[in-house]
């Protein structure tokens, strides 16, 4: 089996959506991909403003749990995440080069907080964020 990057910590922290790498999406500047993703859950400008004003990705995530969820969210959340993460690496050449330097390693968003949709908790999960990162890496 090839190399596995099992968790977005240490030198691989930049792979996390909590990495502070501002991106421009939808005519707005977001402090991180987490901020942008959380705002994408809503169609209300007031929700976008509230999330944009969050100082940290953790605050943005908590705010994202309180906003008005758009009706089609479950249908569009995967393509939305891919678009947002792609913008991070399109807009930050240094991060793109670090992503490319992971070579053919399997990227696993290993976590201890039970997120089995975007990552893996123990041996359980879909690892959608890891799959998106590997797809984007392959597109460069």
Short mmCIF file of N, CA, C and O in Angstrom, two decimals:
data_model
loop_
_atom_site.label_atom_id
_atom_site.label_comp_id
_atom_site.label_asym_id
_atom_site.label_seq_id
_atom_site.Cartn_x
_atom_site.Cartn_y
_atom_site.Cartn_z
N UNK A 1 0.85 -1.19 0.00
CA UNK A 1 0.00 0.00 0.00
C UNK A 1 0.89 1.24 0.00
O UNK A 1 1.95 1.26 0.63
N UNK A 2 0.47 2.30 -0.67
CA UNK A 2 1.24 3.53 -0.77
C UNK A 2 1.19 4.35 0.50
O UNK A 2 0.62 3.96 1.52
N UNK A 3 1.80 5.51 0.41
CA UNK A 3 1.85 6.43 1.54
C UNK A 3 0.46 6.94 1.87
O UNK A 3 -0.34 7.23 0.99
N UNK A 4 0.20 7.09 3.17
CA UNK A 4 -1.07 7.65 3.64
C UNK A 4 -0.77 8.83 4.54
O UNK A 4 0.03 8.71 5.48
N UNK A 5 -1.37 9.97 4.25
CA UNK A 5 -1.32 11.12 5.15
C UNK A 5 -2.61 11.04 5.95
O UNK A 5 -3.70 11.29 5.44
N UNK A 6 -2.46 10.63 7.20
CA UNK A 6 -3.60 10.27 8.03
C UNK A 6 -3.85 11.36 9.07
O UNK A 6 -3.44 11.25 10.21
N UNK A 7 -4.50 12.42 8.63
CA UNK A 7 -4.79 13.55 9.51
C UNK A 7 -4.11 14.81 9.01
O UNK A 7 -2.97 14.76 8.54
N UNK A 8 -4.80 15.89 9.07
CA UNK A 8 -4.30 17.16 8.55
C UNK A 8 -3.74 17.99 9.70
O UNK A 8 -4.29 19.01 10.09
N UNK A 9 -2.61 17.51 10.24
CA UNK A 9 -1.93 18.14 11.36
C UNK A 9 -0.47 18.37 11.00
O UNK A 9 0.01 17.86 9.99
N UNK A 10 0.23 19.12 11.85
CA UNK A 10 1.65 19.34 11.63
C UNK A 10 1.91 19.93 10.26
O UNK A 10 1.26 20.90 9.85
N UNK A 11 2.84 19.32 9.52
CA UNK A 11 3.19 19.85 8.20
C UNK A 11 2.05 19.76 7.20
O UNK A 11 2.09 20.41 6.14
N UNK A 12 1.01 18.99 7.52
CA UNK A 12 -0.13 18.84 6.61
C UNK A 12 -1.35 19.63 7.08
O UNK A 12 -2.44 19.48 6.53
N UNK A 13 -1.17 20.48 8.06
CA UNK A 13 -2.28 21.30 8.57
C UNK A 13 -2.89 22.16 7.47
O UNK A 13 -4.08 22.46 7.49
N UNK A 14 -2.09 22.55 6.48
CA UNK A 14 -2.58 23.40 5.39
C UNK A 14 -3.71 22.74 4.60
O UNK A 14 -4.47 23.42 3.91
N UNK A 15 -3.86 21.42 4.69
CA UNK A 15 -4.93 20.72 4.00
C UNK A 15 -6.29 20.93 4.66
O UNK A 15 -7.32 20.73 4.04
N UNK A 16 -6.28 21.35 5.90
CA UNK A 16 -7.50 21.55 6.67
C UNK A 16 -8.25 22.80 6.20
O UNK A 16 -7.64 23.80 5.83
N UNK A 17 -9.56 22.75 6.29
CA UNK A 17 -10.37 23.93 6.00
C UNK A 17 -10.23 24.98 7.09
O UNK A 17 -10.67 26.12 6.92
N UNK A 18 -9.63 24.62 8.20
CA UNK A 18 -9.39 25.57 9.29
C UNK A 18 -8.09 26.34 9.09
O UNK A 18 -7.77 27.23 9.88
N UNK A 19 -7.33 26.02 8.05
CA UNK A 19 -6.11 26.76 7.74
C UNK A 19 -6.50 28.16 7.26
O UNK A 19 -7.33 28.30 6.37
N UNK A 20 -5.91 29.16 7.87
CA UNK A 20 -6.25 30.54 7.54
C UNK A 20 -5.56 30.94 6.22
O UNK A 20 -4.41 31.35 6.22
N UNK A 21 -6.28 30.75 5.14
CA UNK A 21 -5.82 31.12 3.80
C UNK A 21 -6.99 31.84 3.14
O UNK A 21 -7.93 31.21 2.65
N UNK A 22 -6.99 33.17 3.18
CA UNK A 22 -8.12 33.92 2.63
C UNK A 22 -8.37 33.60 1.15
O UNK A 22 -7.43 33.42 0.38
N UNK A 23 -9.65 33.50 0.81
CA UNK A 23 -10.03 33.26 -0.59
C UNK A 23 -11.11 34.25 -0.99
O UNK A 23 -11.90 34.69 -0.16
N UNK A 24 -11.12 34.59 -2.27
CA UNK A 24 -12.15 35.45 -2.84
C UNK A 24 -13.13 34.57 -3.60
O UNK A 24 -12.74 33.89 -4.55
N UNK A 25 -14.37 34.58 -3.16
CA UNK A 25 -15.44 33.79 -3.79
C UNK A 25 -16.72 34.62 -3.72
O UNK A 25 -17.05 35.17 -2.67
N UNK A 26 -17.42 34.69 -4.83
CA UNK A 26 -18.72 35.38 -4.85
C UNK A 26 -18.62 36.85 -4.54
O UNK A 26 -19.54 37.42 -3.94
N UNK A 27 -17.52 37.48 -4.91
CA UNK A 27 -17.35 38.91 -4.67
C UNK A 27 -17.03 39.25 -3.22
O UNK A 27 -17.05 40.43 -2.85
N UNK A 28 -16.73 38.25 -2.42
CA UNK A 28 -16.38 38.46 -1.01
C UNK A 28 -15.04 37.81 -0.71
O UNK A 28 -14.66 36.85 -1.35
N UNK A 29 -14.39 38.33 0.32
CA UNK A 29 -13.14 37.75 0.80
C UNK A 29 -13.45 36.99 2.09
O UNK A 29 -13.95 37.56 3.05
N UNK A 30 -13.13 35.71 2.08
CA UNK A 30 -13.38 34.82 3.21
C UNK A 30 -12.05 34.50 3.88
O UNK A 30 -11.07 34.22 3.20
N UNK A 31 -12.02 34.49 5.20
CA UNK A 31 -10.78 34.28 5.94
C UNK A 31 -10.23 32.86 5.80
O UNK A 31 -9.04 32.64 5.98
N UNK A 32 -11.10 31.92 5.47
CA UNK A 32 -10.69 30.52 5.30
C UNK A 32 -11.73 29.81 4.44
O UNK A 32 -12.83 30.33 4.23
N UNK A 33 -11.38 28.62 3.98
CA UNK A 33 -12.37 27.84 3.24
C UNK A 33 -13.53 27.44 4.14
O UNK A 33 -14.66 27.32 3.67
N UNK A 34 -13.27 27.28 5.43
CA UNK A 34 -14.35 26.95 6.37
C UNK A 34 -15.38 28.08 6.41
O UNK A 34 -16.59 27.82 6.39
N UNK A 35 -14.91 29.32 6.47
CA UNK A 35 -15.82 30.47 6.45
C UNK A 35 -16.71 30.42 5.20
O UNK A 35 -17.93 30.56 5.28
N UNK A 36 -16.08 30.23 4.06
CA UNK A 36 -16.81 30.24 2.79
C UNK A 36 -17.80 29.08 2.72
O UNK A 36 -18.95 29.26 2.31
N UNK A 37 -17.37 27.90 3.14
CA UNK A 37 -18.26 26.73 3.12
C UNK A 37 -19.47 26.94 4.02
O UNK A 37 -20.61 26.65 3.62
N UNK A 38 -19.25 27.45 5.20
CA UNK A 38 -20.37 27.67 6.13
C UNK A 38 -21.36 28.68 5.55
O UNK A 38 -22.56 28.51 5.65
N UNK A 39 -20.85 29.73 4.93
CA UNK A 39 -21.73 30.74 4.32
C UNK A 39 -22.52 30.15 3.15
O UNK A 39 -23.67 30.52 2.93
N UNK A 40 -21.91 29.22 2.43
CA UNK A 40 -22.58 28.62 1.28
C UNK A 40 -23.84 27.85 1.68
O UNK A 40 -24.71 27.59 0.83
N UNK A 41 -23.98 27.52 2.94
CA UNK A 41 -25.16 26.79 3.42
C UNK A 41 -26.43 27.63 3.35
O UNK A 41 -27.52 27.09 3.42
N UNK A 42 -26.27 28.95 3.24
CA UNK A 42 -27.42 29.85 3.29
C UNK A 42 -27.51 30.70 2.03
O UNK A 42 -26.51 30.95 1.37
N UNK A 43 -28.71 31.19 1.76
CA UNK A 43 -28.91 32.14 0.67
C UNK A 43 -29.14 33.55 1.19
O UNK A 43 -29.36 34.47 0.40
N UNK A 44 -29.07 33.73 2.51
CA UNK A 44 -29.34 35.03 3.12
C UNK A 44 -28.05 35.84 3.30
O UNK A 44 -27.10 35.37 3.92
N UNK A 45 -28.06 37.05 2.78
CA UNK A 45 -26.90 37.93 2.90
C UNK A 45 -26.56 38.19 4.37
O UNK A 45 -25.39 38.27 4.74
N UNK A 46 -27.57 38.28 5.21
CA UNK A 46 -27.32 38.51 6.64
C UNK A 46 -26.52 37.34 7.25
O UNK A 46 -25.66 37.55 8.12
N UNK A 47 -26.78 36.12 6.80
CA UNK A 47 -26.00 34.97 7.27
C UNK A 47 -24.57 35.05 6.76
O UNK A 47 -23.62 34.76 7.49
N UNK A 48 -24.40 35.44 5.50
CA UNK A 48 -23.05 35.59 4.94
C UNK A 48 -22.26 36.62 5.74
O UNK A 48 -21.10 36.42 6.07
N UNK A 49 -22.92 37.76 6.03
CA UNK A 49 -22.26 38.82 6.79
C UNK A 49 -21.83 38.33 8.17
O UNK A 49 -20.72 38.61 8.62
N UNK A 50 -22.71 37.57 8.83
CA UNK A 50 -22.40 37.06 10.17
C UNK A 50 -21.20 36.12 10.13
O UNK A 50 -20.29 36.21 10.97
N UNK A 51 -21.17 35.24 9.14
CA UNK A 51 -20.05 34.30 9.03
C UNK A 51 -18.78 35.01 8.60
O UNK A 51 -17.69 34.73 9.13
N UNK A 52 -18.91 35.95 7.71
CA UNK A 52 -17.73 36.70 7.27
C UNK A 52 -17.09 37.44 8.44
O UNK A 52 -15.89 37.61 8.49
N UNK A 53 -17.89 37.84 9.40
CA UNK A 53 -17.39 38.57 10.56
C UNK A 53 -16.76 37.69 11.63
O UNK A 53 -16.20 38.21 12.60
N UNK A 54 -16.82 36.38 11.48
CA UNK A 54 -16.22 35.48 12.48
C UNK A 54 -14.70 35.55 12.39
O UNK A 54 -14.13 35.54 11.30
N UNK A 55 -14.07 35.59 13.55
CA UNK A 55 -12.61 35.74 13.60
C UNK A 55 -11.86 34.45 13.31
O UNK A 55 -10.73 34.48 12.84
N UNK A 56 -12.47 33.31 13.61
CA UNK A 56 -11.78 32.03 13.42
C UNK A 56 -12.66 31.06 12.64
O UNK A 56 -13.88 31.20 12.62
N UNK A 57 -12.05 30.04 12.04
CA UNK A 57 -12.84 29.01 11.37
C UNK A 57 -13.77 28.28 12.34
O UNK A 57 -14.89 27.92 11.97
N UNK A 58 -13.34 28.09 13.57
CA UNK A 58 -14.20 27.44 14.56
C UNK A 58 -15.45 28.25 14.84
O UNK A 58 -16.55 27.69 14.95
N UNK A 59 -15.29 29.56 14.94
CA UNK A 59 -16.45 30.43 15.13
C UNK A 59 -17.37 30.36 13.92
O UNK A 59 -18.60 30.33 14.06
N UNK A 60 -16.78 30.33 12.72
CA UNK A 60 -17.58 30.25 11.50
C UNK A 60 -18.36 28.94 11.46
O UNK A 60 -19.54 28.93 11.09
N UNK A 61 -17.72 27.85 11.88
CA UNK A 61 -18.42 26.56 11.90
C UNK A 61 -19.59 26.59 12.88
O UNK A 61 -20.69 26.11 12.56
N UNK A 62 -19.37 27.14 14.06
CA UNK A 62 -20.47 27.24 15.03
C UNK A 62 -21.59 28.13 14.51
O UNK A 62 -22.77 27.83 14.69
N UNK A 63 -21.24 29.23 13.86
CA UNK A 63 -22.25 30.13 13.29
C UNK A 63 -23.02 29.41 12.18
O UNK A 63 -24.23 29.58 12.04
N UNK A 64 -22.32 28.58 11.42
CA UNK A 64 -22.96 27.83 10.34
C UNK A 64 -24.01 26.85 10.82
O UNK A 64 -24.86 26.41 10.05
N UNK A 65 -23.98 26.52 12.10
CA UNK A 65 -24.98 25.62 12.67
C UNK A 65 -26.24 26.38 13.09
O UNK A 65 -27.24 25.76 13.46
N UNK A 66 -26.19 27.71 13.02
CA UNK A 66 -27.31 28.54 13.47
C UNK A 66 -28.03 29.27 12.34
O UNK A 66 -29.03 29.92 12.58
N UNK A 67 -27.51 29.19 11.14
CA UNK A 67 -28.05 29.98 10.04
C UNK A 67 -29.21 29.26 9.34
O UNK A 67 -29.48 28.09 9.61
N UNK A 68 -29.85 29.96 8.43
CA UNK A 68 -30.97 29.40 7.66
C UNK A 68 -30.42 28.53 6.53
O UNK A 68 -29.83 29.03 5.58
N UNK A 69 -30.60 27.23 6.66
CA UNK A 69 -30.08 26.28 5.68
C UNK A 69 -30.88 26.33 4.38
O UNK A 69 -32.11 26.27 4.40
N UNK A 70 -30.18 26.46 3.29
CA UNK A 70 -30.86 26.47 1.99
C UNK A 70 -31.46 25.09 1.72
O UNK A 70 -30.92 24.07 2.15
N UNK A 71 -32.57 25.07 1.03
CA UNK A 71 -33.34 23.83 0.84
C UNK A 71 -32.57 22.77 0.04
O UNK A 71 -32.78 21.58 0.25
N UNK A 72 -31.70 23.19 -0.85
CA UNK A 72 -30.99 22.23 -1.70
C UNK A 72 -29.62 21.86 -1.15
O UNK A 72 -28.80 21.26 -1.84
N UNK A 73 -29.35 22.18 0.12
CA UNK A 73 -28.01 22.02 0.67
C UNK A 73 -27.48 20.59 0.55
O UNK A 73 -26.34 20.38 0.13
N UNK A 74 -28.27 19.61 0.88
CA UNK A 74 -27.79 18.22 0.83
C UNK A 74 -27.40 17.81 -0.59
O UNK A 74 -26.52 16.99 -0.77
N UNK A 75 -28.04 18.42 -1.57
CA UNK A 75 -27.75 18.11 -2.97
C UNK A 75 -26.47 18.79 -3.45
O UNK A 75 -25.74 18.22 -4.26
N UNK A 76 -26.19 19.98 -2.95
CA UNK A 76 -25.07 20.76 -3.49
C UNK A 76 -23.83 20.83 -2.59
O UNK A 76 -22.83 21.38 -3.01
N UNK A 77 -23.88 20.27 -1.39
CA UNK A 77 -22.76 20.48 -0.47
C UNK A 77 -21.45 19.88 -0.96
O UNK A 77 -20.39 20.48 -0.75
N UNK A 78 -21.47 18.75 -1.63
CA UNK A 78 -20.22 18.18 -2.15
C UNK A 78 -19.63 19.04 -3.27
O UNK A 78 -18.44 19.39 -3.21
N UNK A 79 -20.40 19.40 -4.31
CA UNK A 79 -19.81 20.27 -5.33
C UNK A 79 -19.42 21.64 -4.78
O UNK A 79 -18.44 22.24 -5.23
N UNK A 80 -20.16 22.15 -3.79
CA UNK A 80 -19.79 23.43 -3.18
C UNK A 80 -18.43 23.32 -2.49
O UNK A 80 -17.56 24.18 -2.66
N UNK A 81 -18.23 22.26 -1.74
CA UNK A 81 -16.94 22.08 -1.06
C UNK A 81 -15.82 21.95 -2.07
O UNK A 81 -14.75 22.56 -1.90
N UNK A 82 -16.03 21.19 -3.13
CA UNK A 82 -14.98 21.05 -4.13
C UNK A 82 -14.62 22.40 -4.75
O UNK A 82 -13.44 22.73 -4.90
N UNK A 83 -15.62 23.18 -5.09
CA UNK A 83 -15.36 24.50 -5.69
C UNK A 83 -14.59 25.40 -4.72
O UNK A 83 -13.64 26.07 -5.11
N UNK A 84 -14.97 25.38 -3.46
CA UNK A 84 -14.34 26.24 -2.46
C UNK A 84 -12.90 25.81 -2.20
O UNK A 84 -11.98 26.64 -2.18
N UNK A 85 -12.68 24.51 -2.04
CA UNK A 85 -11.32 24.01 -1.79
C UNK A 85 -10.44 24.25 -3.02
O UNK A 85 -9.26 24.62 -2.90
N UNK A 86 -11.00 24.10 -4.20
CA UNK A 86 -10.24 24.37 -5.43
C UNK A 86 -9.78 25.83 -5.47
O UNK A 86 -8.66 26.14 -5.87
N UNK A 87 -10.66 26.74 -5.05
CA UNK A 87 -10.29 28.16 -5.01
C UNK A 87 -9.10 28.40 -4.09
O UNK A 87 -8.22 29.20 -4.39
N UNK A 88 -9.06 27.71 -2.97
CA UNK A 88 -7.94 27.84 -2.03
C UNK A 88 -6.62 27.55 -2.74
O UNK A 88 -5.65 28.31 -2.61
N UNK A 89 -6.57 26.46 -3.48
CA UNK A 89 -5.32 26.06 -4.12
C UNK A 89 -5.07 26.82 -5.43
O UNK A 89 -3.92 26.98 -5.82
N UNK A 90 -6.12 27.31 -6.07
CA UNK A 90 -5.94 28.18 -7.24
C UNK A 90 -5.38 29.53 -6.83
O UNK A 90 -4.55 30.11 -7.53
N UNK A 91 -5.83 30.05 -5.69
CA UNK A 91 -5.46 31.40 -5.27
C UNK A 91 -4.19 31.45 -4.43
O UNK A 91 -3.65 32.54 -4.20
N UNK A 92 -3.72 30.31 -3.96
CA UNK A 92 -2.50 30.27 -3.14
C UNK A 92 -1.51 29.27 -3.76
O UNK A 92 -1.55 28.08 -3.46
N UNK A 93 -0.63 29.78 -4.59
CA UNK A 93 0.33 28.92 -5.30
C UNK A 93 1.21 28.16 -4.32
O UNK A 93 1.54 26.99 -4.56
N UNK A 94 1.58 28.77 -3.21
CA UNK A 94 2.42 28.08 -2.22
C UNK A 94 1.70 26.85 -1.67
O UNK A 94 2.31 25.78 -1.51
N UNK A 95 0.42 26.98 -1.41
CA UNK A 95 -0.35 25.84 -0.90
C UNK A 95 -0.56 24.79 -1.99
O UNK A 95 -0.53 23.59 -1.71
N UNK A 96 -0.76 25.24 -3.22
CA UNK A 96 -0.89 24.30 -4.34
C UNK A 96 0.38 23.47 -4.47
O UNK A 96 0.32 22.25 -4.62
N UNK A 97 1.55 24.13 -4.36
CA UNK A 97 2.81 23.40 -4.45
C UNK A 97 2.97 22.39 -3.32
O UNK A 97 3.48 21.29 -3.51
N UNK A 98 2.51 22.75 -2.12
CA UNK A 98 2.56 21.82 -1.00
C UNK A 98 1.61 20.64 -1.22
O UNK A 98 1.94 19.51 -0.89
N UNK A 99 0.44 20.92 -1.80
CA UNK A 99 -0.49 19.85 -2.13
C UNK A 99 0.14 18.91 -3.15
O UNK A 99 0.11 17.69 -2.98
N UNK A 100 0.73 19.48 -4.19
CA UNK A 100 1.37 18.65 -5.21
C UNK A 100 2.53 17.84 -4.63
O UNK A 100 2.79 16.72 -5.07
N UNK A 101 3.20 18.40 -3.63
CA UNK A 101 4.32 17.69 -3.00
C UNK A 101 3.87 16.46 -2.22
O UNK A 101 4.72 15.62 -1.86
N UNK A 102 2.57 16.32 -1.97
CA UNK A 102 2.09 15.10 -1.31
C UNK A 102 2.11 13.92 -2.27
O UNK A 102 1.84 12.78 -1.86
N UNK A 103 2.42 14.19 -3.54
CA UNK A 103 2.58 13.12 -4.53
C UNK A 103 1.32 12.31 -4.72
O UNK A 103 0.24 12.85 -4.95
N UNK A 104 1.47 11.01 -4.58
CA UNK A 104 0.32 10.11 -4.77
C UNK A 104 -0.21 9.59 -3.42
O UNK A 104 -0.99 8.63 -3.39
N UNK A 105 0.19 10.23 -2.33
CA UNK A 105 -0.26 9.80 -1.01
C UNK A 105 -1.78 9.86 -0.91
O UNK A 105 -2.41 10.78 -1.43
N UNK A 106 -2.34 8.90 -0.22
CA UNK A 106 -3.76 8.94 0.09
C UNK A 106 -3.96 9.96 1.19
O UNK A 106 -3.27 9.93 2.22
N UNK A 107 -4.87 10.91 0.99
CA UNK A 107 -5.13 11.97 1.96
C UNK A 107 -6.39 11.61 2.75
O UNK A 107 -7.47 11.47 2.17
N UNK A 108 -6.22 11.47 4.06
CA UNK A 108 -7.32 11.06 4.93
C UNK A 108 -7.53 12.12 5.99
O UNK A 108 -6.62 12.42 6.76
N UNK A 109 -8.73 12.68 6.03
CA UNK A 109 -9.07 13.67 7.05
C UNK A 109 -9.48 12.90 8.31
O UNK A 109 -10.65 12.78 8.65
N UNK A 110 -8.46 12.37 8.98
CA UNK A 110 -8.68 11.59 10.21
C UNK A 110 -9.04 12.56 11.34
O UNK A 110 -8.42 13.61 11.46
N UNK A 111 -10.05 12.22 12.13
CA UNK A 111 -10.46 13.11 13.21
C UNK A 111 -10.95 12.31 14.40
O UNK A 111 -11.22 11.12 14.29
N UNK A 112 -11.07 13.01 15.51
CA UNK A 112 -11.54 12.38 16.75
C UNK A 112 -12.89 12.94 17.18
O UNK A 112 -13.37 12.61 18.26
N UNK A 113 -13.50 13.78 16.36
CA UNK A 113 -14.76 14.43 16.74
C UNK A 113 -15.96 13.81 16.04
O UNK A 113 -17.06 14.34 16.08
N UNK A 114 -15.78 12.67 15.40
CA UNK A 114 -16.91 11.92 14.88
C UNK A 114 -17.39 12.31 13.50
O UNK A 114 -18.49 11.91 13.10
N UNK A 115 -16.60 13.07 12.75
CA UNK A 115 -17.01 13.46 11.40
C UNK A 115 -16.69 12.32 10.43
O UNK A 115 -15.55 12.16 10.00
N UNK A 116 -17.73 11.56 10.12
CA UNK A 116 -17.54 10.44 9.20
C UNK A 116 -18.03 10.76 7.79
O UNK A 116 -17.99 9.90 6.92
N UNK A 117 -18.48 11.98 7.57
CA UNK A 117 -18.85 12.40 6.22
C UNK A 117 -17.63 12.99 5.51
O UNK A 117 -17.20 12.49 4.48
N UNK A 118 -17.06 14.03 6.07
CA UNK A 118 -15.92 14.69 5.45
C UNK A 118 -14.62 13.95 5.71
O UNK A 118 -13.67 14.08 4.94
N UNK A 119 -14.57 13.19 6.78
CA UNK A 119 -13.34 12.50 7.14
C UNK A 119 -13.57 11.09 7.60
O UNK A 119 -14.56 10.43 7.25
N UNK A 120 -12.62 10.65 8.43
CA UNK A 120 -12.67 9.32 9.03
C UNK A 120 -12.50 9.48 10.53
O UNK A 120 -11.64 10.24 10.98
N UNK A 121 -13.30 8.77 11.27
CA UNK A 121 -13.15 8.72 12.72
C UNK A 121 -12.86 7.25 13.03
O UNK A 121 -13.74 6.40 12.85
N UNK A 122 -11.62 6.98 13.42
CA UNK A 122 -11.20 5.59 13.54
C UNK A 122 -11.13 4.99 12.14
O UNK A 122 -10.55 5.57 11.24
N UNK A 123 -11.77 3.87 11.96
CA UNK A 123 -11.79 3.21 10.64
C UNK A 123 -13.10 3.41 9.90
O UNK A 123 -13.39 2.71 8.95
N UNK A 124 -13.90 4.39 10.37
CA UNK A 124 -15.22 4.60 9.80
C UNK A 124 -15.31 5.97 9.15
O UNK A 124 -14.86 6.97 9.73
N UNK A 125 -15.86 6.02 7.95
CA UNK A 125 -16.11 7.31 7.32
C UNK A 125 -15.97 7.29 5.81
O UNK A 125 -15.45 6.34 5.23
N UNK A 126 -16.45 8.36 5.21
CA UNK A 126 -16.44 8.51 3.76
C UNK A 126 -15.24 9.28 3.24
O UNK A 126 -14.92 9.20 2.06
N UNK A 127 -14.62 10.10 4.10
CA UNK A 127 -13.42 10.87 3.72
C UNK A 127 -13.64 11.74 2.48
O UNK A 127 -12.78 11.86 1.62
N UNK A 128 -14.79 12.38 2.39
CA UNK A 128 -15.07 13.21 1.22
C UNK A 128 -14.08 14.36 1.05
O UNK A 128 -13.71 14.68 -0.08
N UNK A 129 -13.63 14.97 2.15
CA UNK A 129 -12.65 16.05 2.00
C UNK A 129 -11.34 15.51 1.45
O UNK A 129 -10.75 16.11 0.55
N UNK A 130 -10.89 14.39 1.95
CA UNK A 130 -9.67 13.78 1.43
C UNK A 130 -9.81 13.46 -0.05
O UNK A 130 -8.89 13.71 -0.84
N UNK A 131 -10.95 12.94 -0.46
CA UNK A 131 -11.19 12.60 -1.87
C UNK A 131 -11.18 13.85 -2.74
O UNK A 131 -10.65 13.85 -3.85
N UNK A 132 -11.78 14.93 -2.23
CA UNK A 132 -11.79 16.20 -2.98
C UNK A 132 -10.36 16.71 -3.14
O UNK A 132 -9.96 17.13 -4.24
N UNK A 133 -9.58 16.67 -2.08
CA UNK A 133 -8.19 17.13 -2.16
C UNK A 133 -7.40 16.31 -3.16
O UNK A 133 -6.61 16.86 -3.95
N UNK A 134 -7.58 15.00 -3.17
CA UNK A 134 -6.85 14.15 -4.12
C UNK A 134 -7.30 14.42 -5.55
O UNK A 134 -6.48 14.40 -6.47
N UNK A 135 -8.58 14.68 -5.75
CA UNK A 135 -9.09 15.01 -7.09
C UNK A 135 -8.47 16.32 -7.59
O UNK A 135 -7.99 16.40 -8.73
N UNK A 136 -8.47 17.32 -6.72
CA UNK A 136 -7.90 18.61 -7.10
C UNK A 136 -6.40 18.44 -7.40
O UNK A 136 -5.90 18.98 -8.40
N UNK A 137 -5.71 17.72 -6.55
CA UNK A 137 -4.27 17.46 -6.79
C UNK A 137 -4.06 16.83 -8.15
O UNK A 137 -3.15 17.20 -8.89
N UNK A 138 -4.89 15.87 -8.51
CA UNK A 138 -4.78 15.20 -9.79
C UNK A 138 -5.09 16.08 -10.98
O UNK A 138 -4.64 15.83 -12.10
N UNK A 139 -5.86 17.14 -10.76
CA UNK A 139 -6.23 18.05 -11.84
C UNK A 139 -5.11 19.05 -12.18
O UNK A 139 -5.19 19.71 -13.22
N UNK A 140 -4.12 19.19 -11.29
CA UNK A 140 -3.04 20.16 -11.56
C UNK A 140 -1.97 19.58 -12.42
O UNK A 140 -1.51 18.63 -12.56
#
